[in-house]
PDB file of C-alpha atoms in Angstrom:
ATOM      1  CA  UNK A   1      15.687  -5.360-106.407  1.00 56.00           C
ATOM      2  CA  UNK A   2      16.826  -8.067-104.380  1.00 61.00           C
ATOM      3  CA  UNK A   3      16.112 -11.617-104.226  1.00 64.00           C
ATOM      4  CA  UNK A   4      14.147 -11.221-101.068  1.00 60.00           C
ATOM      5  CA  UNK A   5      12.323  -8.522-102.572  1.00 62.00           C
ATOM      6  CA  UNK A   6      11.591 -10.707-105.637  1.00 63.00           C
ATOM      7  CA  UNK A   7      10.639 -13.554-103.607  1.00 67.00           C
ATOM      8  CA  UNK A   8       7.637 -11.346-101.472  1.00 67.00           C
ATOM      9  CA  UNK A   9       6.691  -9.354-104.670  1.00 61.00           C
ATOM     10  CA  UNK A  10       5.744 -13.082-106.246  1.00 64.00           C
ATOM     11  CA  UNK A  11       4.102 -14.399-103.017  1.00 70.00           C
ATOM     12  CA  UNK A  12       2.026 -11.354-102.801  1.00 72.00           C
ATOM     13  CA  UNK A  13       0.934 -11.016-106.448  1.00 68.00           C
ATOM     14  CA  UNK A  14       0.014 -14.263-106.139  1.00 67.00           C
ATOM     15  CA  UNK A  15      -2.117 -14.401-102.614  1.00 68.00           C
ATOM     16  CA  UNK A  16      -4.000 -11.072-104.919  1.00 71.00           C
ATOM     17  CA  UNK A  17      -4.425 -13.715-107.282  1.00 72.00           C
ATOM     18  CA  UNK A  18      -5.420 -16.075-105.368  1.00 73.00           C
ATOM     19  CA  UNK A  19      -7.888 -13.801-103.396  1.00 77.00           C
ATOM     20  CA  UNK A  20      -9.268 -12.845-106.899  1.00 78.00           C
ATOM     21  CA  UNK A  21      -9.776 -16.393-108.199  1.00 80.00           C
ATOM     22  CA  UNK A  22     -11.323 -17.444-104.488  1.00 79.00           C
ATOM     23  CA  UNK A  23     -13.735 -14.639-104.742  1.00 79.00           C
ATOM     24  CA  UNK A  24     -14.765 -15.090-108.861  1.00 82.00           C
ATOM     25  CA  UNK A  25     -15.383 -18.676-107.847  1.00 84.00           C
ATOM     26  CA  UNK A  26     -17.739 -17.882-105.363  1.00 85.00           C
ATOM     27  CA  UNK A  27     -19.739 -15.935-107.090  1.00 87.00           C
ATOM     28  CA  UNK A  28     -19.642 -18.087-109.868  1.00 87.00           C
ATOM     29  CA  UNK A  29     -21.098 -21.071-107.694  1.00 88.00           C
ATOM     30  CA  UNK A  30     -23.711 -18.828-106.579  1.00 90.00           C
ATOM     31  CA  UNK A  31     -24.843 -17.743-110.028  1.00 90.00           C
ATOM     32  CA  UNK A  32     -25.137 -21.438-110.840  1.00 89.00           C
ATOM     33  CA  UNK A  33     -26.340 -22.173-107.227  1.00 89.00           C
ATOM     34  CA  UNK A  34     -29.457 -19.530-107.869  1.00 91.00           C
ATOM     35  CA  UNK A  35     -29.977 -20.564-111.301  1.00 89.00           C
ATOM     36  CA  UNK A  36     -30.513 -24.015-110.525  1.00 87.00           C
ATOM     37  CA  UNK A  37     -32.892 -22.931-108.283  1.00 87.00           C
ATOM     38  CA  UNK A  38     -34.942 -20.800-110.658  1.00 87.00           C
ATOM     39  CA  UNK A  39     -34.875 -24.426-113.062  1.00 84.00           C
ATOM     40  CA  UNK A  40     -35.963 -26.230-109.933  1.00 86.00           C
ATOM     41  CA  UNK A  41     -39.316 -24.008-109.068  1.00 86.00           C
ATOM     42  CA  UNK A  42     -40.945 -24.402-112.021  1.00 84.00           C
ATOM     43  CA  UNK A  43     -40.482 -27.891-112.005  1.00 83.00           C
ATOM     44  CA  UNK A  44     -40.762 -29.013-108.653  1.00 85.00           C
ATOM     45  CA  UNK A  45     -44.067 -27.013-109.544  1.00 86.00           C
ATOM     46  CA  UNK A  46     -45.066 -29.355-112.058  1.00 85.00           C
ATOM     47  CA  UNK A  47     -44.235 -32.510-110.383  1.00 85.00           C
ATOM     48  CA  UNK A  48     -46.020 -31.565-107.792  1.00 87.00           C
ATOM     49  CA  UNK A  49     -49.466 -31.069-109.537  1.00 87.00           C
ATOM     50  CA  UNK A  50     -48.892 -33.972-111.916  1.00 87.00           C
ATOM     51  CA  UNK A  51     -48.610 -36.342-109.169  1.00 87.00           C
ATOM     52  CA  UNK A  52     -50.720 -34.608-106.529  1.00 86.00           C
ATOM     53  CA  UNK A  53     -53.935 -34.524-109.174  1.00 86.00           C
ATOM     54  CA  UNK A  54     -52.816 -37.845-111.046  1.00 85.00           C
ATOM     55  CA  UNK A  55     -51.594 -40.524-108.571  1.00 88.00           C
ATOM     56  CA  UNK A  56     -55.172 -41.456-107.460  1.00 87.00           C
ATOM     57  CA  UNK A  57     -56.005 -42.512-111.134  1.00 86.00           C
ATOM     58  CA  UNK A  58     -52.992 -45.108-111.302  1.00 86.00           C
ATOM     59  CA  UNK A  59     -55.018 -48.319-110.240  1.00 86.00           C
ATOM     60  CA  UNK A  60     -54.513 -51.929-111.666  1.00 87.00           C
ATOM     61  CA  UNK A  61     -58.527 -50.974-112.890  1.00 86.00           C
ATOM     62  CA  UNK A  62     -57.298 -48.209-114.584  1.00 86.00           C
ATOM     63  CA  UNK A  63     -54.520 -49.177-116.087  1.00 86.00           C
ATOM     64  CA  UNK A  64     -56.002 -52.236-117.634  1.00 85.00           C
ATOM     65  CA  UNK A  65     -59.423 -51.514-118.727  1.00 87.00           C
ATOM     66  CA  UNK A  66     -60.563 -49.445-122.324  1.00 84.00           C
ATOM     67  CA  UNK A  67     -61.406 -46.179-122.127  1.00 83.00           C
ATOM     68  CA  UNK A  68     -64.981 -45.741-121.612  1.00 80.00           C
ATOM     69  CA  UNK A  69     -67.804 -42.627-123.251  1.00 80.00           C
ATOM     70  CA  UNK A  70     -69.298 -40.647-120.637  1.00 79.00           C
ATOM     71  CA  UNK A  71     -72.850 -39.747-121.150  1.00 76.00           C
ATOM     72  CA  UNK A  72     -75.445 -37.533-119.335  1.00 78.00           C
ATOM     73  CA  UNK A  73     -76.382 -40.110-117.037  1.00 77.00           C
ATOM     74  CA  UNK A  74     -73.035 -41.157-116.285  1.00 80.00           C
ATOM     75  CA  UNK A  75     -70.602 -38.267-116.678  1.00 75.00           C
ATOM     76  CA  UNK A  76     -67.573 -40.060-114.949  1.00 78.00           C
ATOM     77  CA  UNK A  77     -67.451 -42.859-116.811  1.00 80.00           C
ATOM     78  CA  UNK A  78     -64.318 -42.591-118.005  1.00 82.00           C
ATOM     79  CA  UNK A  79     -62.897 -46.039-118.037  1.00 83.00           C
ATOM     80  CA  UNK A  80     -59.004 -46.744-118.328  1.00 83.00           C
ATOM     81  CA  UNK A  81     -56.115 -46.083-120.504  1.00 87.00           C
ATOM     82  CA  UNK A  82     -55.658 -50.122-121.714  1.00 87.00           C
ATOM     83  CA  UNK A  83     -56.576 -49.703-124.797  1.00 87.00           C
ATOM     84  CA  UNK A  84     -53.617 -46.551-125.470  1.00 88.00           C
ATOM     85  CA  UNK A  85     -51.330 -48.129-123.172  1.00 89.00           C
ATOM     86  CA  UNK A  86     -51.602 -51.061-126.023  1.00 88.00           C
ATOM     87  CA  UNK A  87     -51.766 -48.827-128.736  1.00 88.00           C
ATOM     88  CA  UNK A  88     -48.449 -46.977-127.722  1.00 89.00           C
ATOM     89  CA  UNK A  89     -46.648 -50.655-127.388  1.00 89.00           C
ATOM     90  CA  UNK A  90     -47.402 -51.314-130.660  1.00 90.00           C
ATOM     91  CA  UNK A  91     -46.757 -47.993-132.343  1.00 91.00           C
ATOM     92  CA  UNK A  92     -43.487 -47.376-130.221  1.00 89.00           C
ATOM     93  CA  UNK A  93     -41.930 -51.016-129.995  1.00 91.00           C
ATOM     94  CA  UNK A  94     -42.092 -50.412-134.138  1.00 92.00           C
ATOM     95  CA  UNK A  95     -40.662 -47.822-134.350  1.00 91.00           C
ATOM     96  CA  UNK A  96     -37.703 -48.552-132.466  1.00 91.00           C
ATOM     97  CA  UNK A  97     -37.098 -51.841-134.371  1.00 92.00           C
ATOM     98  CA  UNK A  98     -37.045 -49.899-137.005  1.00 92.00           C
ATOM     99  CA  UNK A  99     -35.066 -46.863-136.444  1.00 91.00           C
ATOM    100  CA  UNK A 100     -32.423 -48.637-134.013  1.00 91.00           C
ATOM    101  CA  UNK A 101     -30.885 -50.616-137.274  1.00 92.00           C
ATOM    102  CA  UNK A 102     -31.443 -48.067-139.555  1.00 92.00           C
ATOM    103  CA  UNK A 103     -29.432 -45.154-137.263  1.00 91.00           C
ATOM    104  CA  UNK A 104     -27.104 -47.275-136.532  1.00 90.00           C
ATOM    105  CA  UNK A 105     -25.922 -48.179-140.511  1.00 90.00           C
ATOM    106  CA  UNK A 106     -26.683 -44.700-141.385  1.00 89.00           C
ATOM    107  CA  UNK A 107     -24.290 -43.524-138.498  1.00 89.00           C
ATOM    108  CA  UNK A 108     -21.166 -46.309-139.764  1.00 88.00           C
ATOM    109  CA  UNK A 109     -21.734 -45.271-143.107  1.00 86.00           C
ATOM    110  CA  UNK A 110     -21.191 -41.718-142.704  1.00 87.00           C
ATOM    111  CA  UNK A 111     -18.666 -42.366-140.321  1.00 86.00           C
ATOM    112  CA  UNK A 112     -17.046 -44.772-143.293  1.00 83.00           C
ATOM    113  CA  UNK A 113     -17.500 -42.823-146.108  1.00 82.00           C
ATOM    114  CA  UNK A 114     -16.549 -39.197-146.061  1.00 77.00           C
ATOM    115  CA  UNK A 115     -17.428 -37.035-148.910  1.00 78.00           C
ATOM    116  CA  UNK A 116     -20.213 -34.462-150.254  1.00 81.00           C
ATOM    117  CA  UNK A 117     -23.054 -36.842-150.487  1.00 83.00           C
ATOM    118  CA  UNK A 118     -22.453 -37.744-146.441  1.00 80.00           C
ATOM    119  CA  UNK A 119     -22.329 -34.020-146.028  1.00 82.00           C
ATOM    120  CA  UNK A 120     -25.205 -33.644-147.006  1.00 85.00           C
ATOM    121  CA  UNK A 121     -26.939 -36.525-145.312  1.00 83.00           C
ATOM    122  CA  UNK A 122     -25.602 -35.102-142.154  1.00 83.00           C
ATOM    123  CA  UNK A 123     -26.907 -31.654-143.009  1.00 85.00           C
ATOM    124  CA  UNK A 124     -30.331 -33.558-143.733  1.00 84.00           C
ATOM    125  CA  UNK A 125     -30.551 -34.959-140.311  1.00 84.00           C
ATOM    126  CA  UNK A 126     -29.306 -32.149-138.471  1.00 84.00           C
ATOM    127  CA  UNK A 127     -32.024 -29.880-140.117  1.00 85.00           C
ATOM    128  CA  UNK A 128     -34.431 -32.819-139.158  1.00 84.00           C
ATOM    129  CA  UNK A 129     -34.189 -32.644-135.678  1.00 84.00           C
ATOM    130  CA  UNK A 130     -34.531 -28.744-135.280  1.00 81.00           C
ATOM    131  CA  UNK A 131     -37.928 -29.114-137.434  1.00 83.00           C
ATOM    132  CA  UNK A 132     -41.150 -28.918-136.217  1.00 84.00           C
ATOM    133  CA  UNK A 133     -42.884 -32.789-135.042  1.00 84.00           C
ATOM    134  CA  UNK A 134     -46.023 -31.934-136.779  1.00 85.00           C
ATOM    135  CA  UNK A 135     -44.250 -31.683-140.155  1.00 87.00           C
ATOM    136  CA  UNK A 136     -43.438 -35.499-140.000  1.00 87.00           C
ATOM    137  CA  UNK A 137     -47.324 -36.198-139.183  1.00 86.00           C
ATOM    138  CA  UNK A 138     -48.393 -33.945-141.954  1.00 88.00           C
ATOM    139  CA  UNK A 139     -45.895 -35.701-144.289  1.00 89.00           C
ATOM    140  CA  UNK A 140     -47.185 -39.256-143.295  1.00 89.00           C
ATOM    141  CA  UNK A 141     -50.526 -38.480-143.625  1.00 89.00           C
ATOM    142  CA  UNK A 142     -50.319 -36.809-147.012  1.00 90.00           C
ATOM    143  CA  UNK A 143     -48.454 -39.989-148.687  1.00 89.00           C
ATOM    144  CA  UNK A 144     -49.498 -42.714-146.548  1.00 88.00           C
ATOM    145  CA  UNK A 145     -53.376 -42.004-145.807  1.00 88.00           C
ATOM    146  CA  UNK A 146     -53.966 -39.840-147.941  1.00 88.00           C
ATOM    147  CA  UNK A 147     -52.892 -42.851-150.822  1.00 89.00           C
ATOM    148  CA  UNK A 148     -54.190 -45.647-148.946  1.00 87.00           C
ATOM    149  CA  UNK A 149     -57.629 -44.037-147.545  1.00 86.00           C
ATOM    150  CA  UNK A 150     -56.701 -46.129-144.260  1.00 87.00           C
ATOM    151  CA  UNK A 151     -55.445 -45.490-140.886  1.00 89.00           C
ATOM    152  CA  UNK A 152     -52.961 -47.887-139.283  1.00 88.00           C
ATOM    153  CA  UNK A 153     -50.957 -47.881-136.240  1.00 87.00           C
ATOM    154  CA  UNK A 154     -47.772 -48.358-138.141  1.00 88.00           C
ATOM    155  CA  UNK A 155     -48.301 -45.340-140.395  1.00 90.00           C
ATOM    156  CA  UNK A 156     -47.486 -43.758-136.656  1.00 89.00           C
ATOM    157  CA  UNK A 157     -44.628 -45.517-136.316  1.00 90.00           C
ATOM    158  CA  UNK A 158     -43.266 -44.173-139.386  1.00 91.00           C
ATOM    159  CA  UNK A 159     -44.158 -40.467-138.244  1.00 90.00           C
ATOM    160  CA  UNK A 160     -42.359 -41.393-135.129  1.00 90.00           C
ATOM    161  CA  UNK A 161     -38.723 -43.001-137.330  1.00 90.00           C
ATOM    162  CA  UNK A 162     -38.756 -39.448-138.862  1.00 89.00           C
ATOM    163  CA  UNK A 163     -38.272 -38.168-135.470  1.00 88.00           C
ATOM    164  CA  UNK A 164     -35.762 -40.615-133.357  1.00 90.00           C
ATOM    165  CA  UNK A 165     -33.637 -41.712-136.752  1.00 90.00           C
ATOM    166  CA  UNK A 166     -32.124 -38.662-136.704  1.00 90.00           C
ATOM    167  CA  UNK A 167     -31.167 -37.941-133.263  1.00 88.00           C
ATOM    168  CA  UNK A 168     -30.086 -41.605-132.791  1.00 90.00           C
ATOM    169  CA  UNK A 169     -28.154 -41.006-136.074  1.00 90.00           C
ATOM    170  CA  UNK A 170     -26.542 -38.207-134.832  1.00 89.00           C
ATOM    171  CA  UNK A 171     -25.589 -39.000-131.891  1.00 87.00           C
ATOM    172  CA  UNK A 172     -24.258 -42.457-132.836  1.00 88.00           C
ATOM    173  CA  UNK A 173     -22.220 -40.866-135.229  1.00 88.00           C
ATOM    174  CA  UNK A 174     -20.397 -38.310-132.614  1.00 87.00           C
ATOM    175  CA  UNK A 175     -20.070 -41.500-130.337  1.00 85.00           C
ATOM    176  CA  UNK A 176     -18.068 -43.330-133.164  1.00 87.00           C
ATOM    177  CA  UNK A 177     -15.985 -40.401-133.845  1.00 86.00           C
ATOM    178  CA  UNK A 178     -15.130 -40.139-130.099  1.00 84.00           C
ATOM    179  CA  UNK A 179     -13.541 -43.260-130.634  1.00 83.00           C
ATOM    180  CA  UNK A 180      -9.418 -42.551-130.164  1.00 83.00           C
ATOM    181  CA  UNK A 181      -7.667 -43.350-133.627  1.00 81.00           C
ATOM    182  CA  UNK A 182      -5.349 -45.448-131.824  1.00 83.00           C
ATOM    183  CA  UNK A 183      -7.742 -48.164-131.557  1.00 81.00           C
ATOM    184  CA  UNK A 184      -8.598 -48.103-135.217  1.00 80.00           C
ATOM    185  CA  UNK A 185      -4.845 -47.545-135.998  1.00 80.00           C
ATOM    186  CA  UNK A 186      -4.457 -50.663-134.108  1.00 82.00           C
ATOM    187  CA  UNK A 187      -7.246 -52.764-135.680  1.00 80.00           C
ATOM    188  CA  UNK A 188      -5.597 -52.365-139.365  1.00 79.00           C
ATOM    189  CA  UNK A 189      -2.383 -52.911-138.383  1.00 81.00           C
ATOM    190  CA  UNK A 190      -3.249 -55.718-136.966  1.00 79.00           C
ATOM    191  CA  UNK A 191      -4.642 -56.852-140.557  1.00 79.00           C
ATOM    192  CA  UNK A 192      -8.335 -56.665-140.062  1.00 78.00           C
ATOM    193  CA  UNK A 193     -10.303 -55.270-142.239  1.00 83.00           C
ATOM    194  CA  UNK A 194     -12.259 -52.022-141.684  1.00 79.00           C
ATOM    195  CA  UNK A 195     -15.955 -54.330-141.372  1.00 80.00           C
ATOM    196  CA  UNK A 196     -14.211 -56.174-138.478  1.00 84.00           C
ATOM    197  CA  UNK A 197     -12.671 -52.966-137.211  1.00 83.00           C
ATOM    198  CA  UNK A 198     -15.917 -51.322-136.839  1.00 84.00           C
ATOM    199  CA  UNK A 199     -17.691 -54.287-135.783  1.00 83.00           C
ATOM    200  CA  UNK A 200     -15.028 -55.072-133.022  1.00 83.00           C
ATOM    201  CA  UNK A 201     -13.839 -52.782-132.008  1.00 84.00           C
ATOM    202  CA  UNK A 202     -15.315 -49.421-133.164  1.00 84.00           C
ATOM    203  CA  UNK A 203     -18.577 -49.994-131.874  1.00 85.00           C
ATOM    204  CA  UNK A 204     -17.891 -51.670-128.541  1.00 84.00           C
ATOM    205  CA  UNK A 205     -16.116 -48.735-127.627  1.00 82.00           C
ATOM    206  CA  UNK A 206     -18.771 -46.454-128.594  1.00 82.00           C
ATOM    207  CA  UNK A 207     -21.198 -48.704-126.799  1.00 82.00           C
ATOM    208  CA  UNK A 208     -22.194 -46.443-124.248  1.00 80.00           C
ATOM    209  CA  UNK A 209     -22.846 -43.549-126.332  1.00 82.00           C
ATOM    210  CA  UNK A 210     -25.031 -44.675-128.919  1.00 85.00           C
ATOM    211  CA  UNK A 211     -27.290 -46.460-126.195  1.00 83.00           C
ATOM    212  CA  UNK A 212     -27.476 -42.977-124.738  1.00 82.00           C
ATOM    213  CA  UNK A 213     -28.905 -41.381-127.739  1.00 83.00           C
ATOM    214  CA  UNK A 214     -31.051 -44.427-128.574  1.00 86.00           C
ATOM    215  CA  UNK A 215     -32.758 -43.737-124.828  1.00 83.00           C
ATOM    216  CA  UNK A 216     -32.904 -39.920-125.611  1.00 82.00           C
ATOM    217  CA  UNK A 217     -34.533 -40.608-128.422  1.00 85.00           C
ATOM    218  CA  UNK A 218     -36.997 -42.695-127.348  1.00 83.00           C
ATOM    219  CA  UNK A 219     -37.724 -40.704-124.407  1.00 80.00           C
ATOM    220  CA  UNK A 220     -38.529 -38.142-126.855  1.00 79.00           C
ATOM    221  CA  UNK A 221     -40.792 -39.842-129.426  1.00 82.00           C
ATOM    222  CA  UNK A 222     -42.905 -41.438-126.080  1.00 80.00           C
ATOM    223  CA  UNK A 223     -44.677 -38.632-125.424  1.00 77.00           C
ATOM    224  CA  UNK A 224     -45.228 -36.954-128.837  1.00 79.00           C
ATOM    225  CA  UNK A 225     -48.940 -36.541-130.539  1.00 79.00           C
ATOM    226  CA  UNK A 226     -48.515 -34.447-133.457  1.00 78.00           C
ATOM    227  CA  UNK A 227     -47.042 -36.909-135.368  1.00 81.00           C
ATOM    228  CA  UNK A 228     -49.445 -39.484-135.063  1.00 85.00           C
ATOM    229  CA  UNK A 229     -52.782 -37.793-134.616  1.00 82.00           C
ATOM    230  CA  UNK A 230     -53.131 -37.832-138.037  1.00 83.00           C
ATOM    231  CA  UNK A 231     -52.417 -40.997-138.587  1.00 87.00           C
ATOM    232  CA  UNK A 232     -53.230 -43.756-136.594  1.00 87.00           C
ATOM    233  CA  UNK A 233     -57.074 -43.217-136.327  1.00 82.00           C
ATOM    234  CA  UNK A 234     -58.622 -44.191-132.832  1.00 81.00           C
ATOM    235  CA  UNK A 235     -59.221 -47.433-131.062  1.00 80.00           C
ATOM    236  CA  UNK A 236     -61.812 -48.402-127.506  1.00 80.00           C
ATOM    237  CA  UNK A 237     -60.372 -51.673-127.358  1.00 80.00           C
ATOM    238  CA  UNK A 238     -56.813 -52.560-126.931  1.00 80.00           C
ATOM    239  CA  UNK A 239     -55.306 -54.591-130.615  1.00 81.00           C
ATOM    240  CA  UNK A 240     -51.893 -55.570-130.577  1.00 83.00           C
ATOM    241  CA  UNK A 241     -52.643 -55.389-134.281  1.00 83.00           C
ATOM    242  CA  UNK A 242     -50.378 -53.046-136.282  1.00 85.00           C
ATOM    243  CA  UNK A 243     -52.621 -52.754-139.240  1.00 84.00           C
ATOM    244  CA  UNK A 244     -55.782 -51.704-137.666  1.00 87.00           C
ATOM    245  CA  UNK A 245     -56.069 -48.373-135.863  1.00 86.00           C
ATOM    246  CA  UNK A 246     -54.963 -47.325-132.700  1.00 87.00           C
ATOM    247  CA  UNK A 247     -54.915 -45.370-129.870  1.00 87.00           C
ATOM    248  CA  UNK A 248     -51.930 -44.033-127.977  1.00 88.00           C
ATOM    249  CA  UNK A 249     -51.531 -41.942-124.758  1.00 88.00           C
ATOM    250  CA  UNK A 250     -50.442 -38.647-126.148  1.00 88.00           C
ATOM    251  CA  UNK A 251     -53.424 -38.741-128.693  1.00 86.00           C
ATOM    252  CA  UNK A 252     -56.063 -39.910-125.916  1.00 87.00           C
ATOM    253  CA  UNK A 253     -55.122 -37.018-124.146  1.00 88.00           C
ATOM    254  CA  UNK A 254     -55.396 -34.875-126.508  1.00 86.00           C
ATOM    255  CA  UNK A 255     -59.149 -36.232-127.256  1.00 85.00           C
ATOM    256  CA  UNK A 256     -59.734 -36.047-123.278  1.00 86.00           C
ATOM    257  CA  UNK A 257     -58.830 -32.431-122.958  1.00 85.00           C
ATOM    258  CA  UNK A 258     -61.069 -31.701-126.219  1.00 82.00           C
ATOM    259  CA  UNK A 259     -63.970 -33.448-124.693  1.00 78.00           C
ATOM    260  CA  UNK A 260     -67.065 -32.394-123.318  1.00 81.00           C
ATOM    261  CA  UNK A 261     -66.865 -33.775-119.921  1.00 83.00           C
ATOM    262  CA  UNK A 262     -64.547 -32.239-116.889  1.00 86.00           C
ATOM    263  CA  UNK A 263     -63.535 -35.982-115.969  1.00 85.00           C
ATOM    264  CA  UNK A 264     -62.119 -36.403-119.460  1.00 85.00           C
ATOM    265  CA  UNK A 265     -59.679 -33.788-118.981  1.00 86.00           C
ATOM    266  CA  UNK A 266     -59.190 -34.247-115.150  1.00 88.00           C
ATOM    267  CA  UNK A 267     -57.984 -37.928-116.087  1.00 88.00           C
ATOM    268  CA  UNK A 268     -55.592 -36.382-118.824  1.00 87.00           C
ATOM    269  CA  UNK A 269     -53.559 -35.885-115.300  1.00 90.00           C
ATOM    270  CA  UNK A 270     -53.554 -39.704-114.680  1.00 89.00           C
ATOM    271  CA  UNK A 271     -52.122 -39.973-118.478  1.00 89.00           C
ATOM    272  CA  UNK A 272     -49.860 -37.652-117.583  1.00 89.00           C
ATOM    273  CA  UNK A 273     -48.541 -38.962-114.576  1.00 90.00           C
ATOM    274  CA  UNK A 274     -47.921 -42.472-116.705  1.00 90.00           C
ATOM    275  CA  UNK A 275     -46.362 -40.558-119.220  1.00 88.00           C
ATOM    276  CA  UNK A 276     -43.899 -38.805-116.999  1.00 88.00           C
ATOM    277  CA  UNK A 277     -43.263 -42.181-115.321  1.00 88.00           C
ATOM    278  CA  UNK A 278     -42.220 -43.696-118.437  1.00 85.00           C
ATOM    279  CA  UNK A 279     -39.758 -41.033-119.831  1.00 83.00           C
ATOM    280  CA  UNK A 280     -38.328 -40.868-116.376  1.00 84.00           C
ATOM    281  CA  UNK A 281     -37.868 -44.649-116.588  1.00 84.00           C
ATOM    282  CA  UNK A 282     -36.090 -44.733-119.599  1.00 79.00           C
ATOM    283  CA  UNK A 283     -33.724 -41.749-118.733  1.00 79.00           C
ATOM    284  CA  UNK A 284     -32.788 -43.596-115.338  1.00 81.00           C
ATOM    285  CA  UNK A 285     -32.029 -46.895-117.580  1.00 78.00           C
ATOM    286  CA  UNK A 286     -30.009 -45.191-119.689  1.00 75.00           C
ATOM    287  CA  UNK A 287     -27.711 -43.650-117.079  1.00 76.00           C
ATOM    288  CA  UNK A 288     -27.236 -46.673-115.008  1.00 77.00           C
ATOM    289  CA  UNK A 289     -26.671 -48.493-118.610  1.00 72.00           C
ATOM    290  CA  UNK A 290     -23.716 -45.585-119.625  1.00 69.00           C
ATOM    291  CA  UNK A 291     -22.479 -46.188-116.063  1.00 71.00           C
ATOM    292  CA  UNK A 292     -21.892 -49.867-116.053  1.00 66.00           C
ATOM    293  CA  UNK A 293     -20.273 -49.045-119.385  1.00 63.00           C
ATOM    294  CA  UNK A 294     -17.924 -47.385-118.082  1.00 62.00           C
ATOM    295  CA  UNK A 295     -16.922 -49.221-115.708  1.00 60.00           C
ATOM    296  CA  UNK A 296     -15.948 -52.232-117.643  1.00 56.00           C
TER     297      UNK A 296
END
């Protein structure tokens, strides 16, 4: 075969190729094209009857005024959602102040220390954020309650740390080890020792990532009842008060769709709706938060 021969045998095995690729790529697009579309249905769906049934409910009266009890007389007296929109301040805020510290030493020690016993731990909190969120609410209210007799609004906090401590753990801990070794190389060569290294530069550079799964996990725990429906007890007025008991969102929803009265569980779609609002807020701060990260 000549060199001529060569020469159009390669350019045409490779326009085939080419041809081949073009046409898998296509029809790769379009499998991702028409799934996205089946994902977007369903939730467009949602949105849609969220908002279109909740937005009239989102008023500065409802918003800031306790929950009322409808009666005979007065079925639609419903009141507002002040008193859980204080109740899930108080139970959330504590939780995060707790869990943020605690994930993030959990996350440098295992990242630190590497032997059986981390192993484990790691095993632990994987297995913790596949289980159920109800076991964590049973748990608290068999050794907290249960013990005590009492209902607080920090006993849901606690249900809620056994939920975002391991997910912010987790994900802390794979945005540490993302970290290139060059960095750290250059930290100890430099003669600093490992504290500083970690402190300095370890988890600057990880920033962005462990914000991210601090967010997630947050976004998570917002909207989550079984965990503290046990717990926490139930509150009309709003208390800033984490030892008396309290009443969040998720569990006034869940006592408005139980209730007797249709505007109880029509105004579950005005929770809803605040709920939604919230998660989405926190998702949209993290990614603008991971962007400007990344920038600098």
């Amino acid at each position: 075969m000549s060199s001529h021969d060569r020469r159009e045998f390669i350019r045409s095995t490779a326009a085939r190729s080419y041809r081949r690729r073009a046409v898998y790529s296509r029809l790769y697009l379009l499998a991702i094209f028409i799934a996205l579309l089946i994902a977007f249905v369903p939730l467009a769906s949602i949105l849609q009857n969220v908002v279109g049934h909740g937005i009239h409910y989102i008023t500065w009266s409802y918003l800031t005024t306790s929950q009322a009890l409808p009666s005979i007389v007065n079925p639609n007296n419903i009141g507002g959602i002040g008193n859980a929109l204080a109740g899930t301040a108080v139970v959330d805020l504590i939780a995060i102040v707790i869990s943020i510290p605690t994930a993030i030493l959990l996350s440098m020690a295992m990242f630190e220390l590497k032997n059986r016993w981390v192993s484990a731990v790691r095993a632990a909190m994987e297995t913790f954020i596949g289980l159920p969120s109800i076991v964590f609410g049973v748990f608290t209210y068999v050794s907290l309650v249960l013990t005590t007799h009492q209902y607080h609004a920090y006993f849901g906090s606690i249900a809620l740390c056994f939920i975002m401590v391991p997910v912010m753990t987790i994900n802390a801990l794979a945005a540490l080890e993302s970290v290139p070794d060059t960095l750290i190389e250059a930290g100890l060569s430099l003669g600093l020792r490992p504290s500083k290294v970690m402190l300095h530069i370890i988890l600057p550079a990880a920033r962005a990532r462990v914000f991210t799964g601090i967010f997630l996990a947050f976004s998570r725990a917002v909207g989550e009842t079984a965990p503290i429906l046990f717990v926490i007890g139930a509150s009309e007025l709003p208390s800033l008060d984490p030892g008396k008991q309290a009443t969040t969102l998720p569990s006034l929803m869940y006592n408005y769709l139980t209730g007797t009265y249709p505007s109880q569980r029509e105004s579950c779609w005005g929770i809803a709706l605040v709920l939604m609002v919230a998660v989405l807020f926190f998702n949209v701060l993290s990614r603008i938060f991971v962007a400007r990260s990344n920038q600098q």
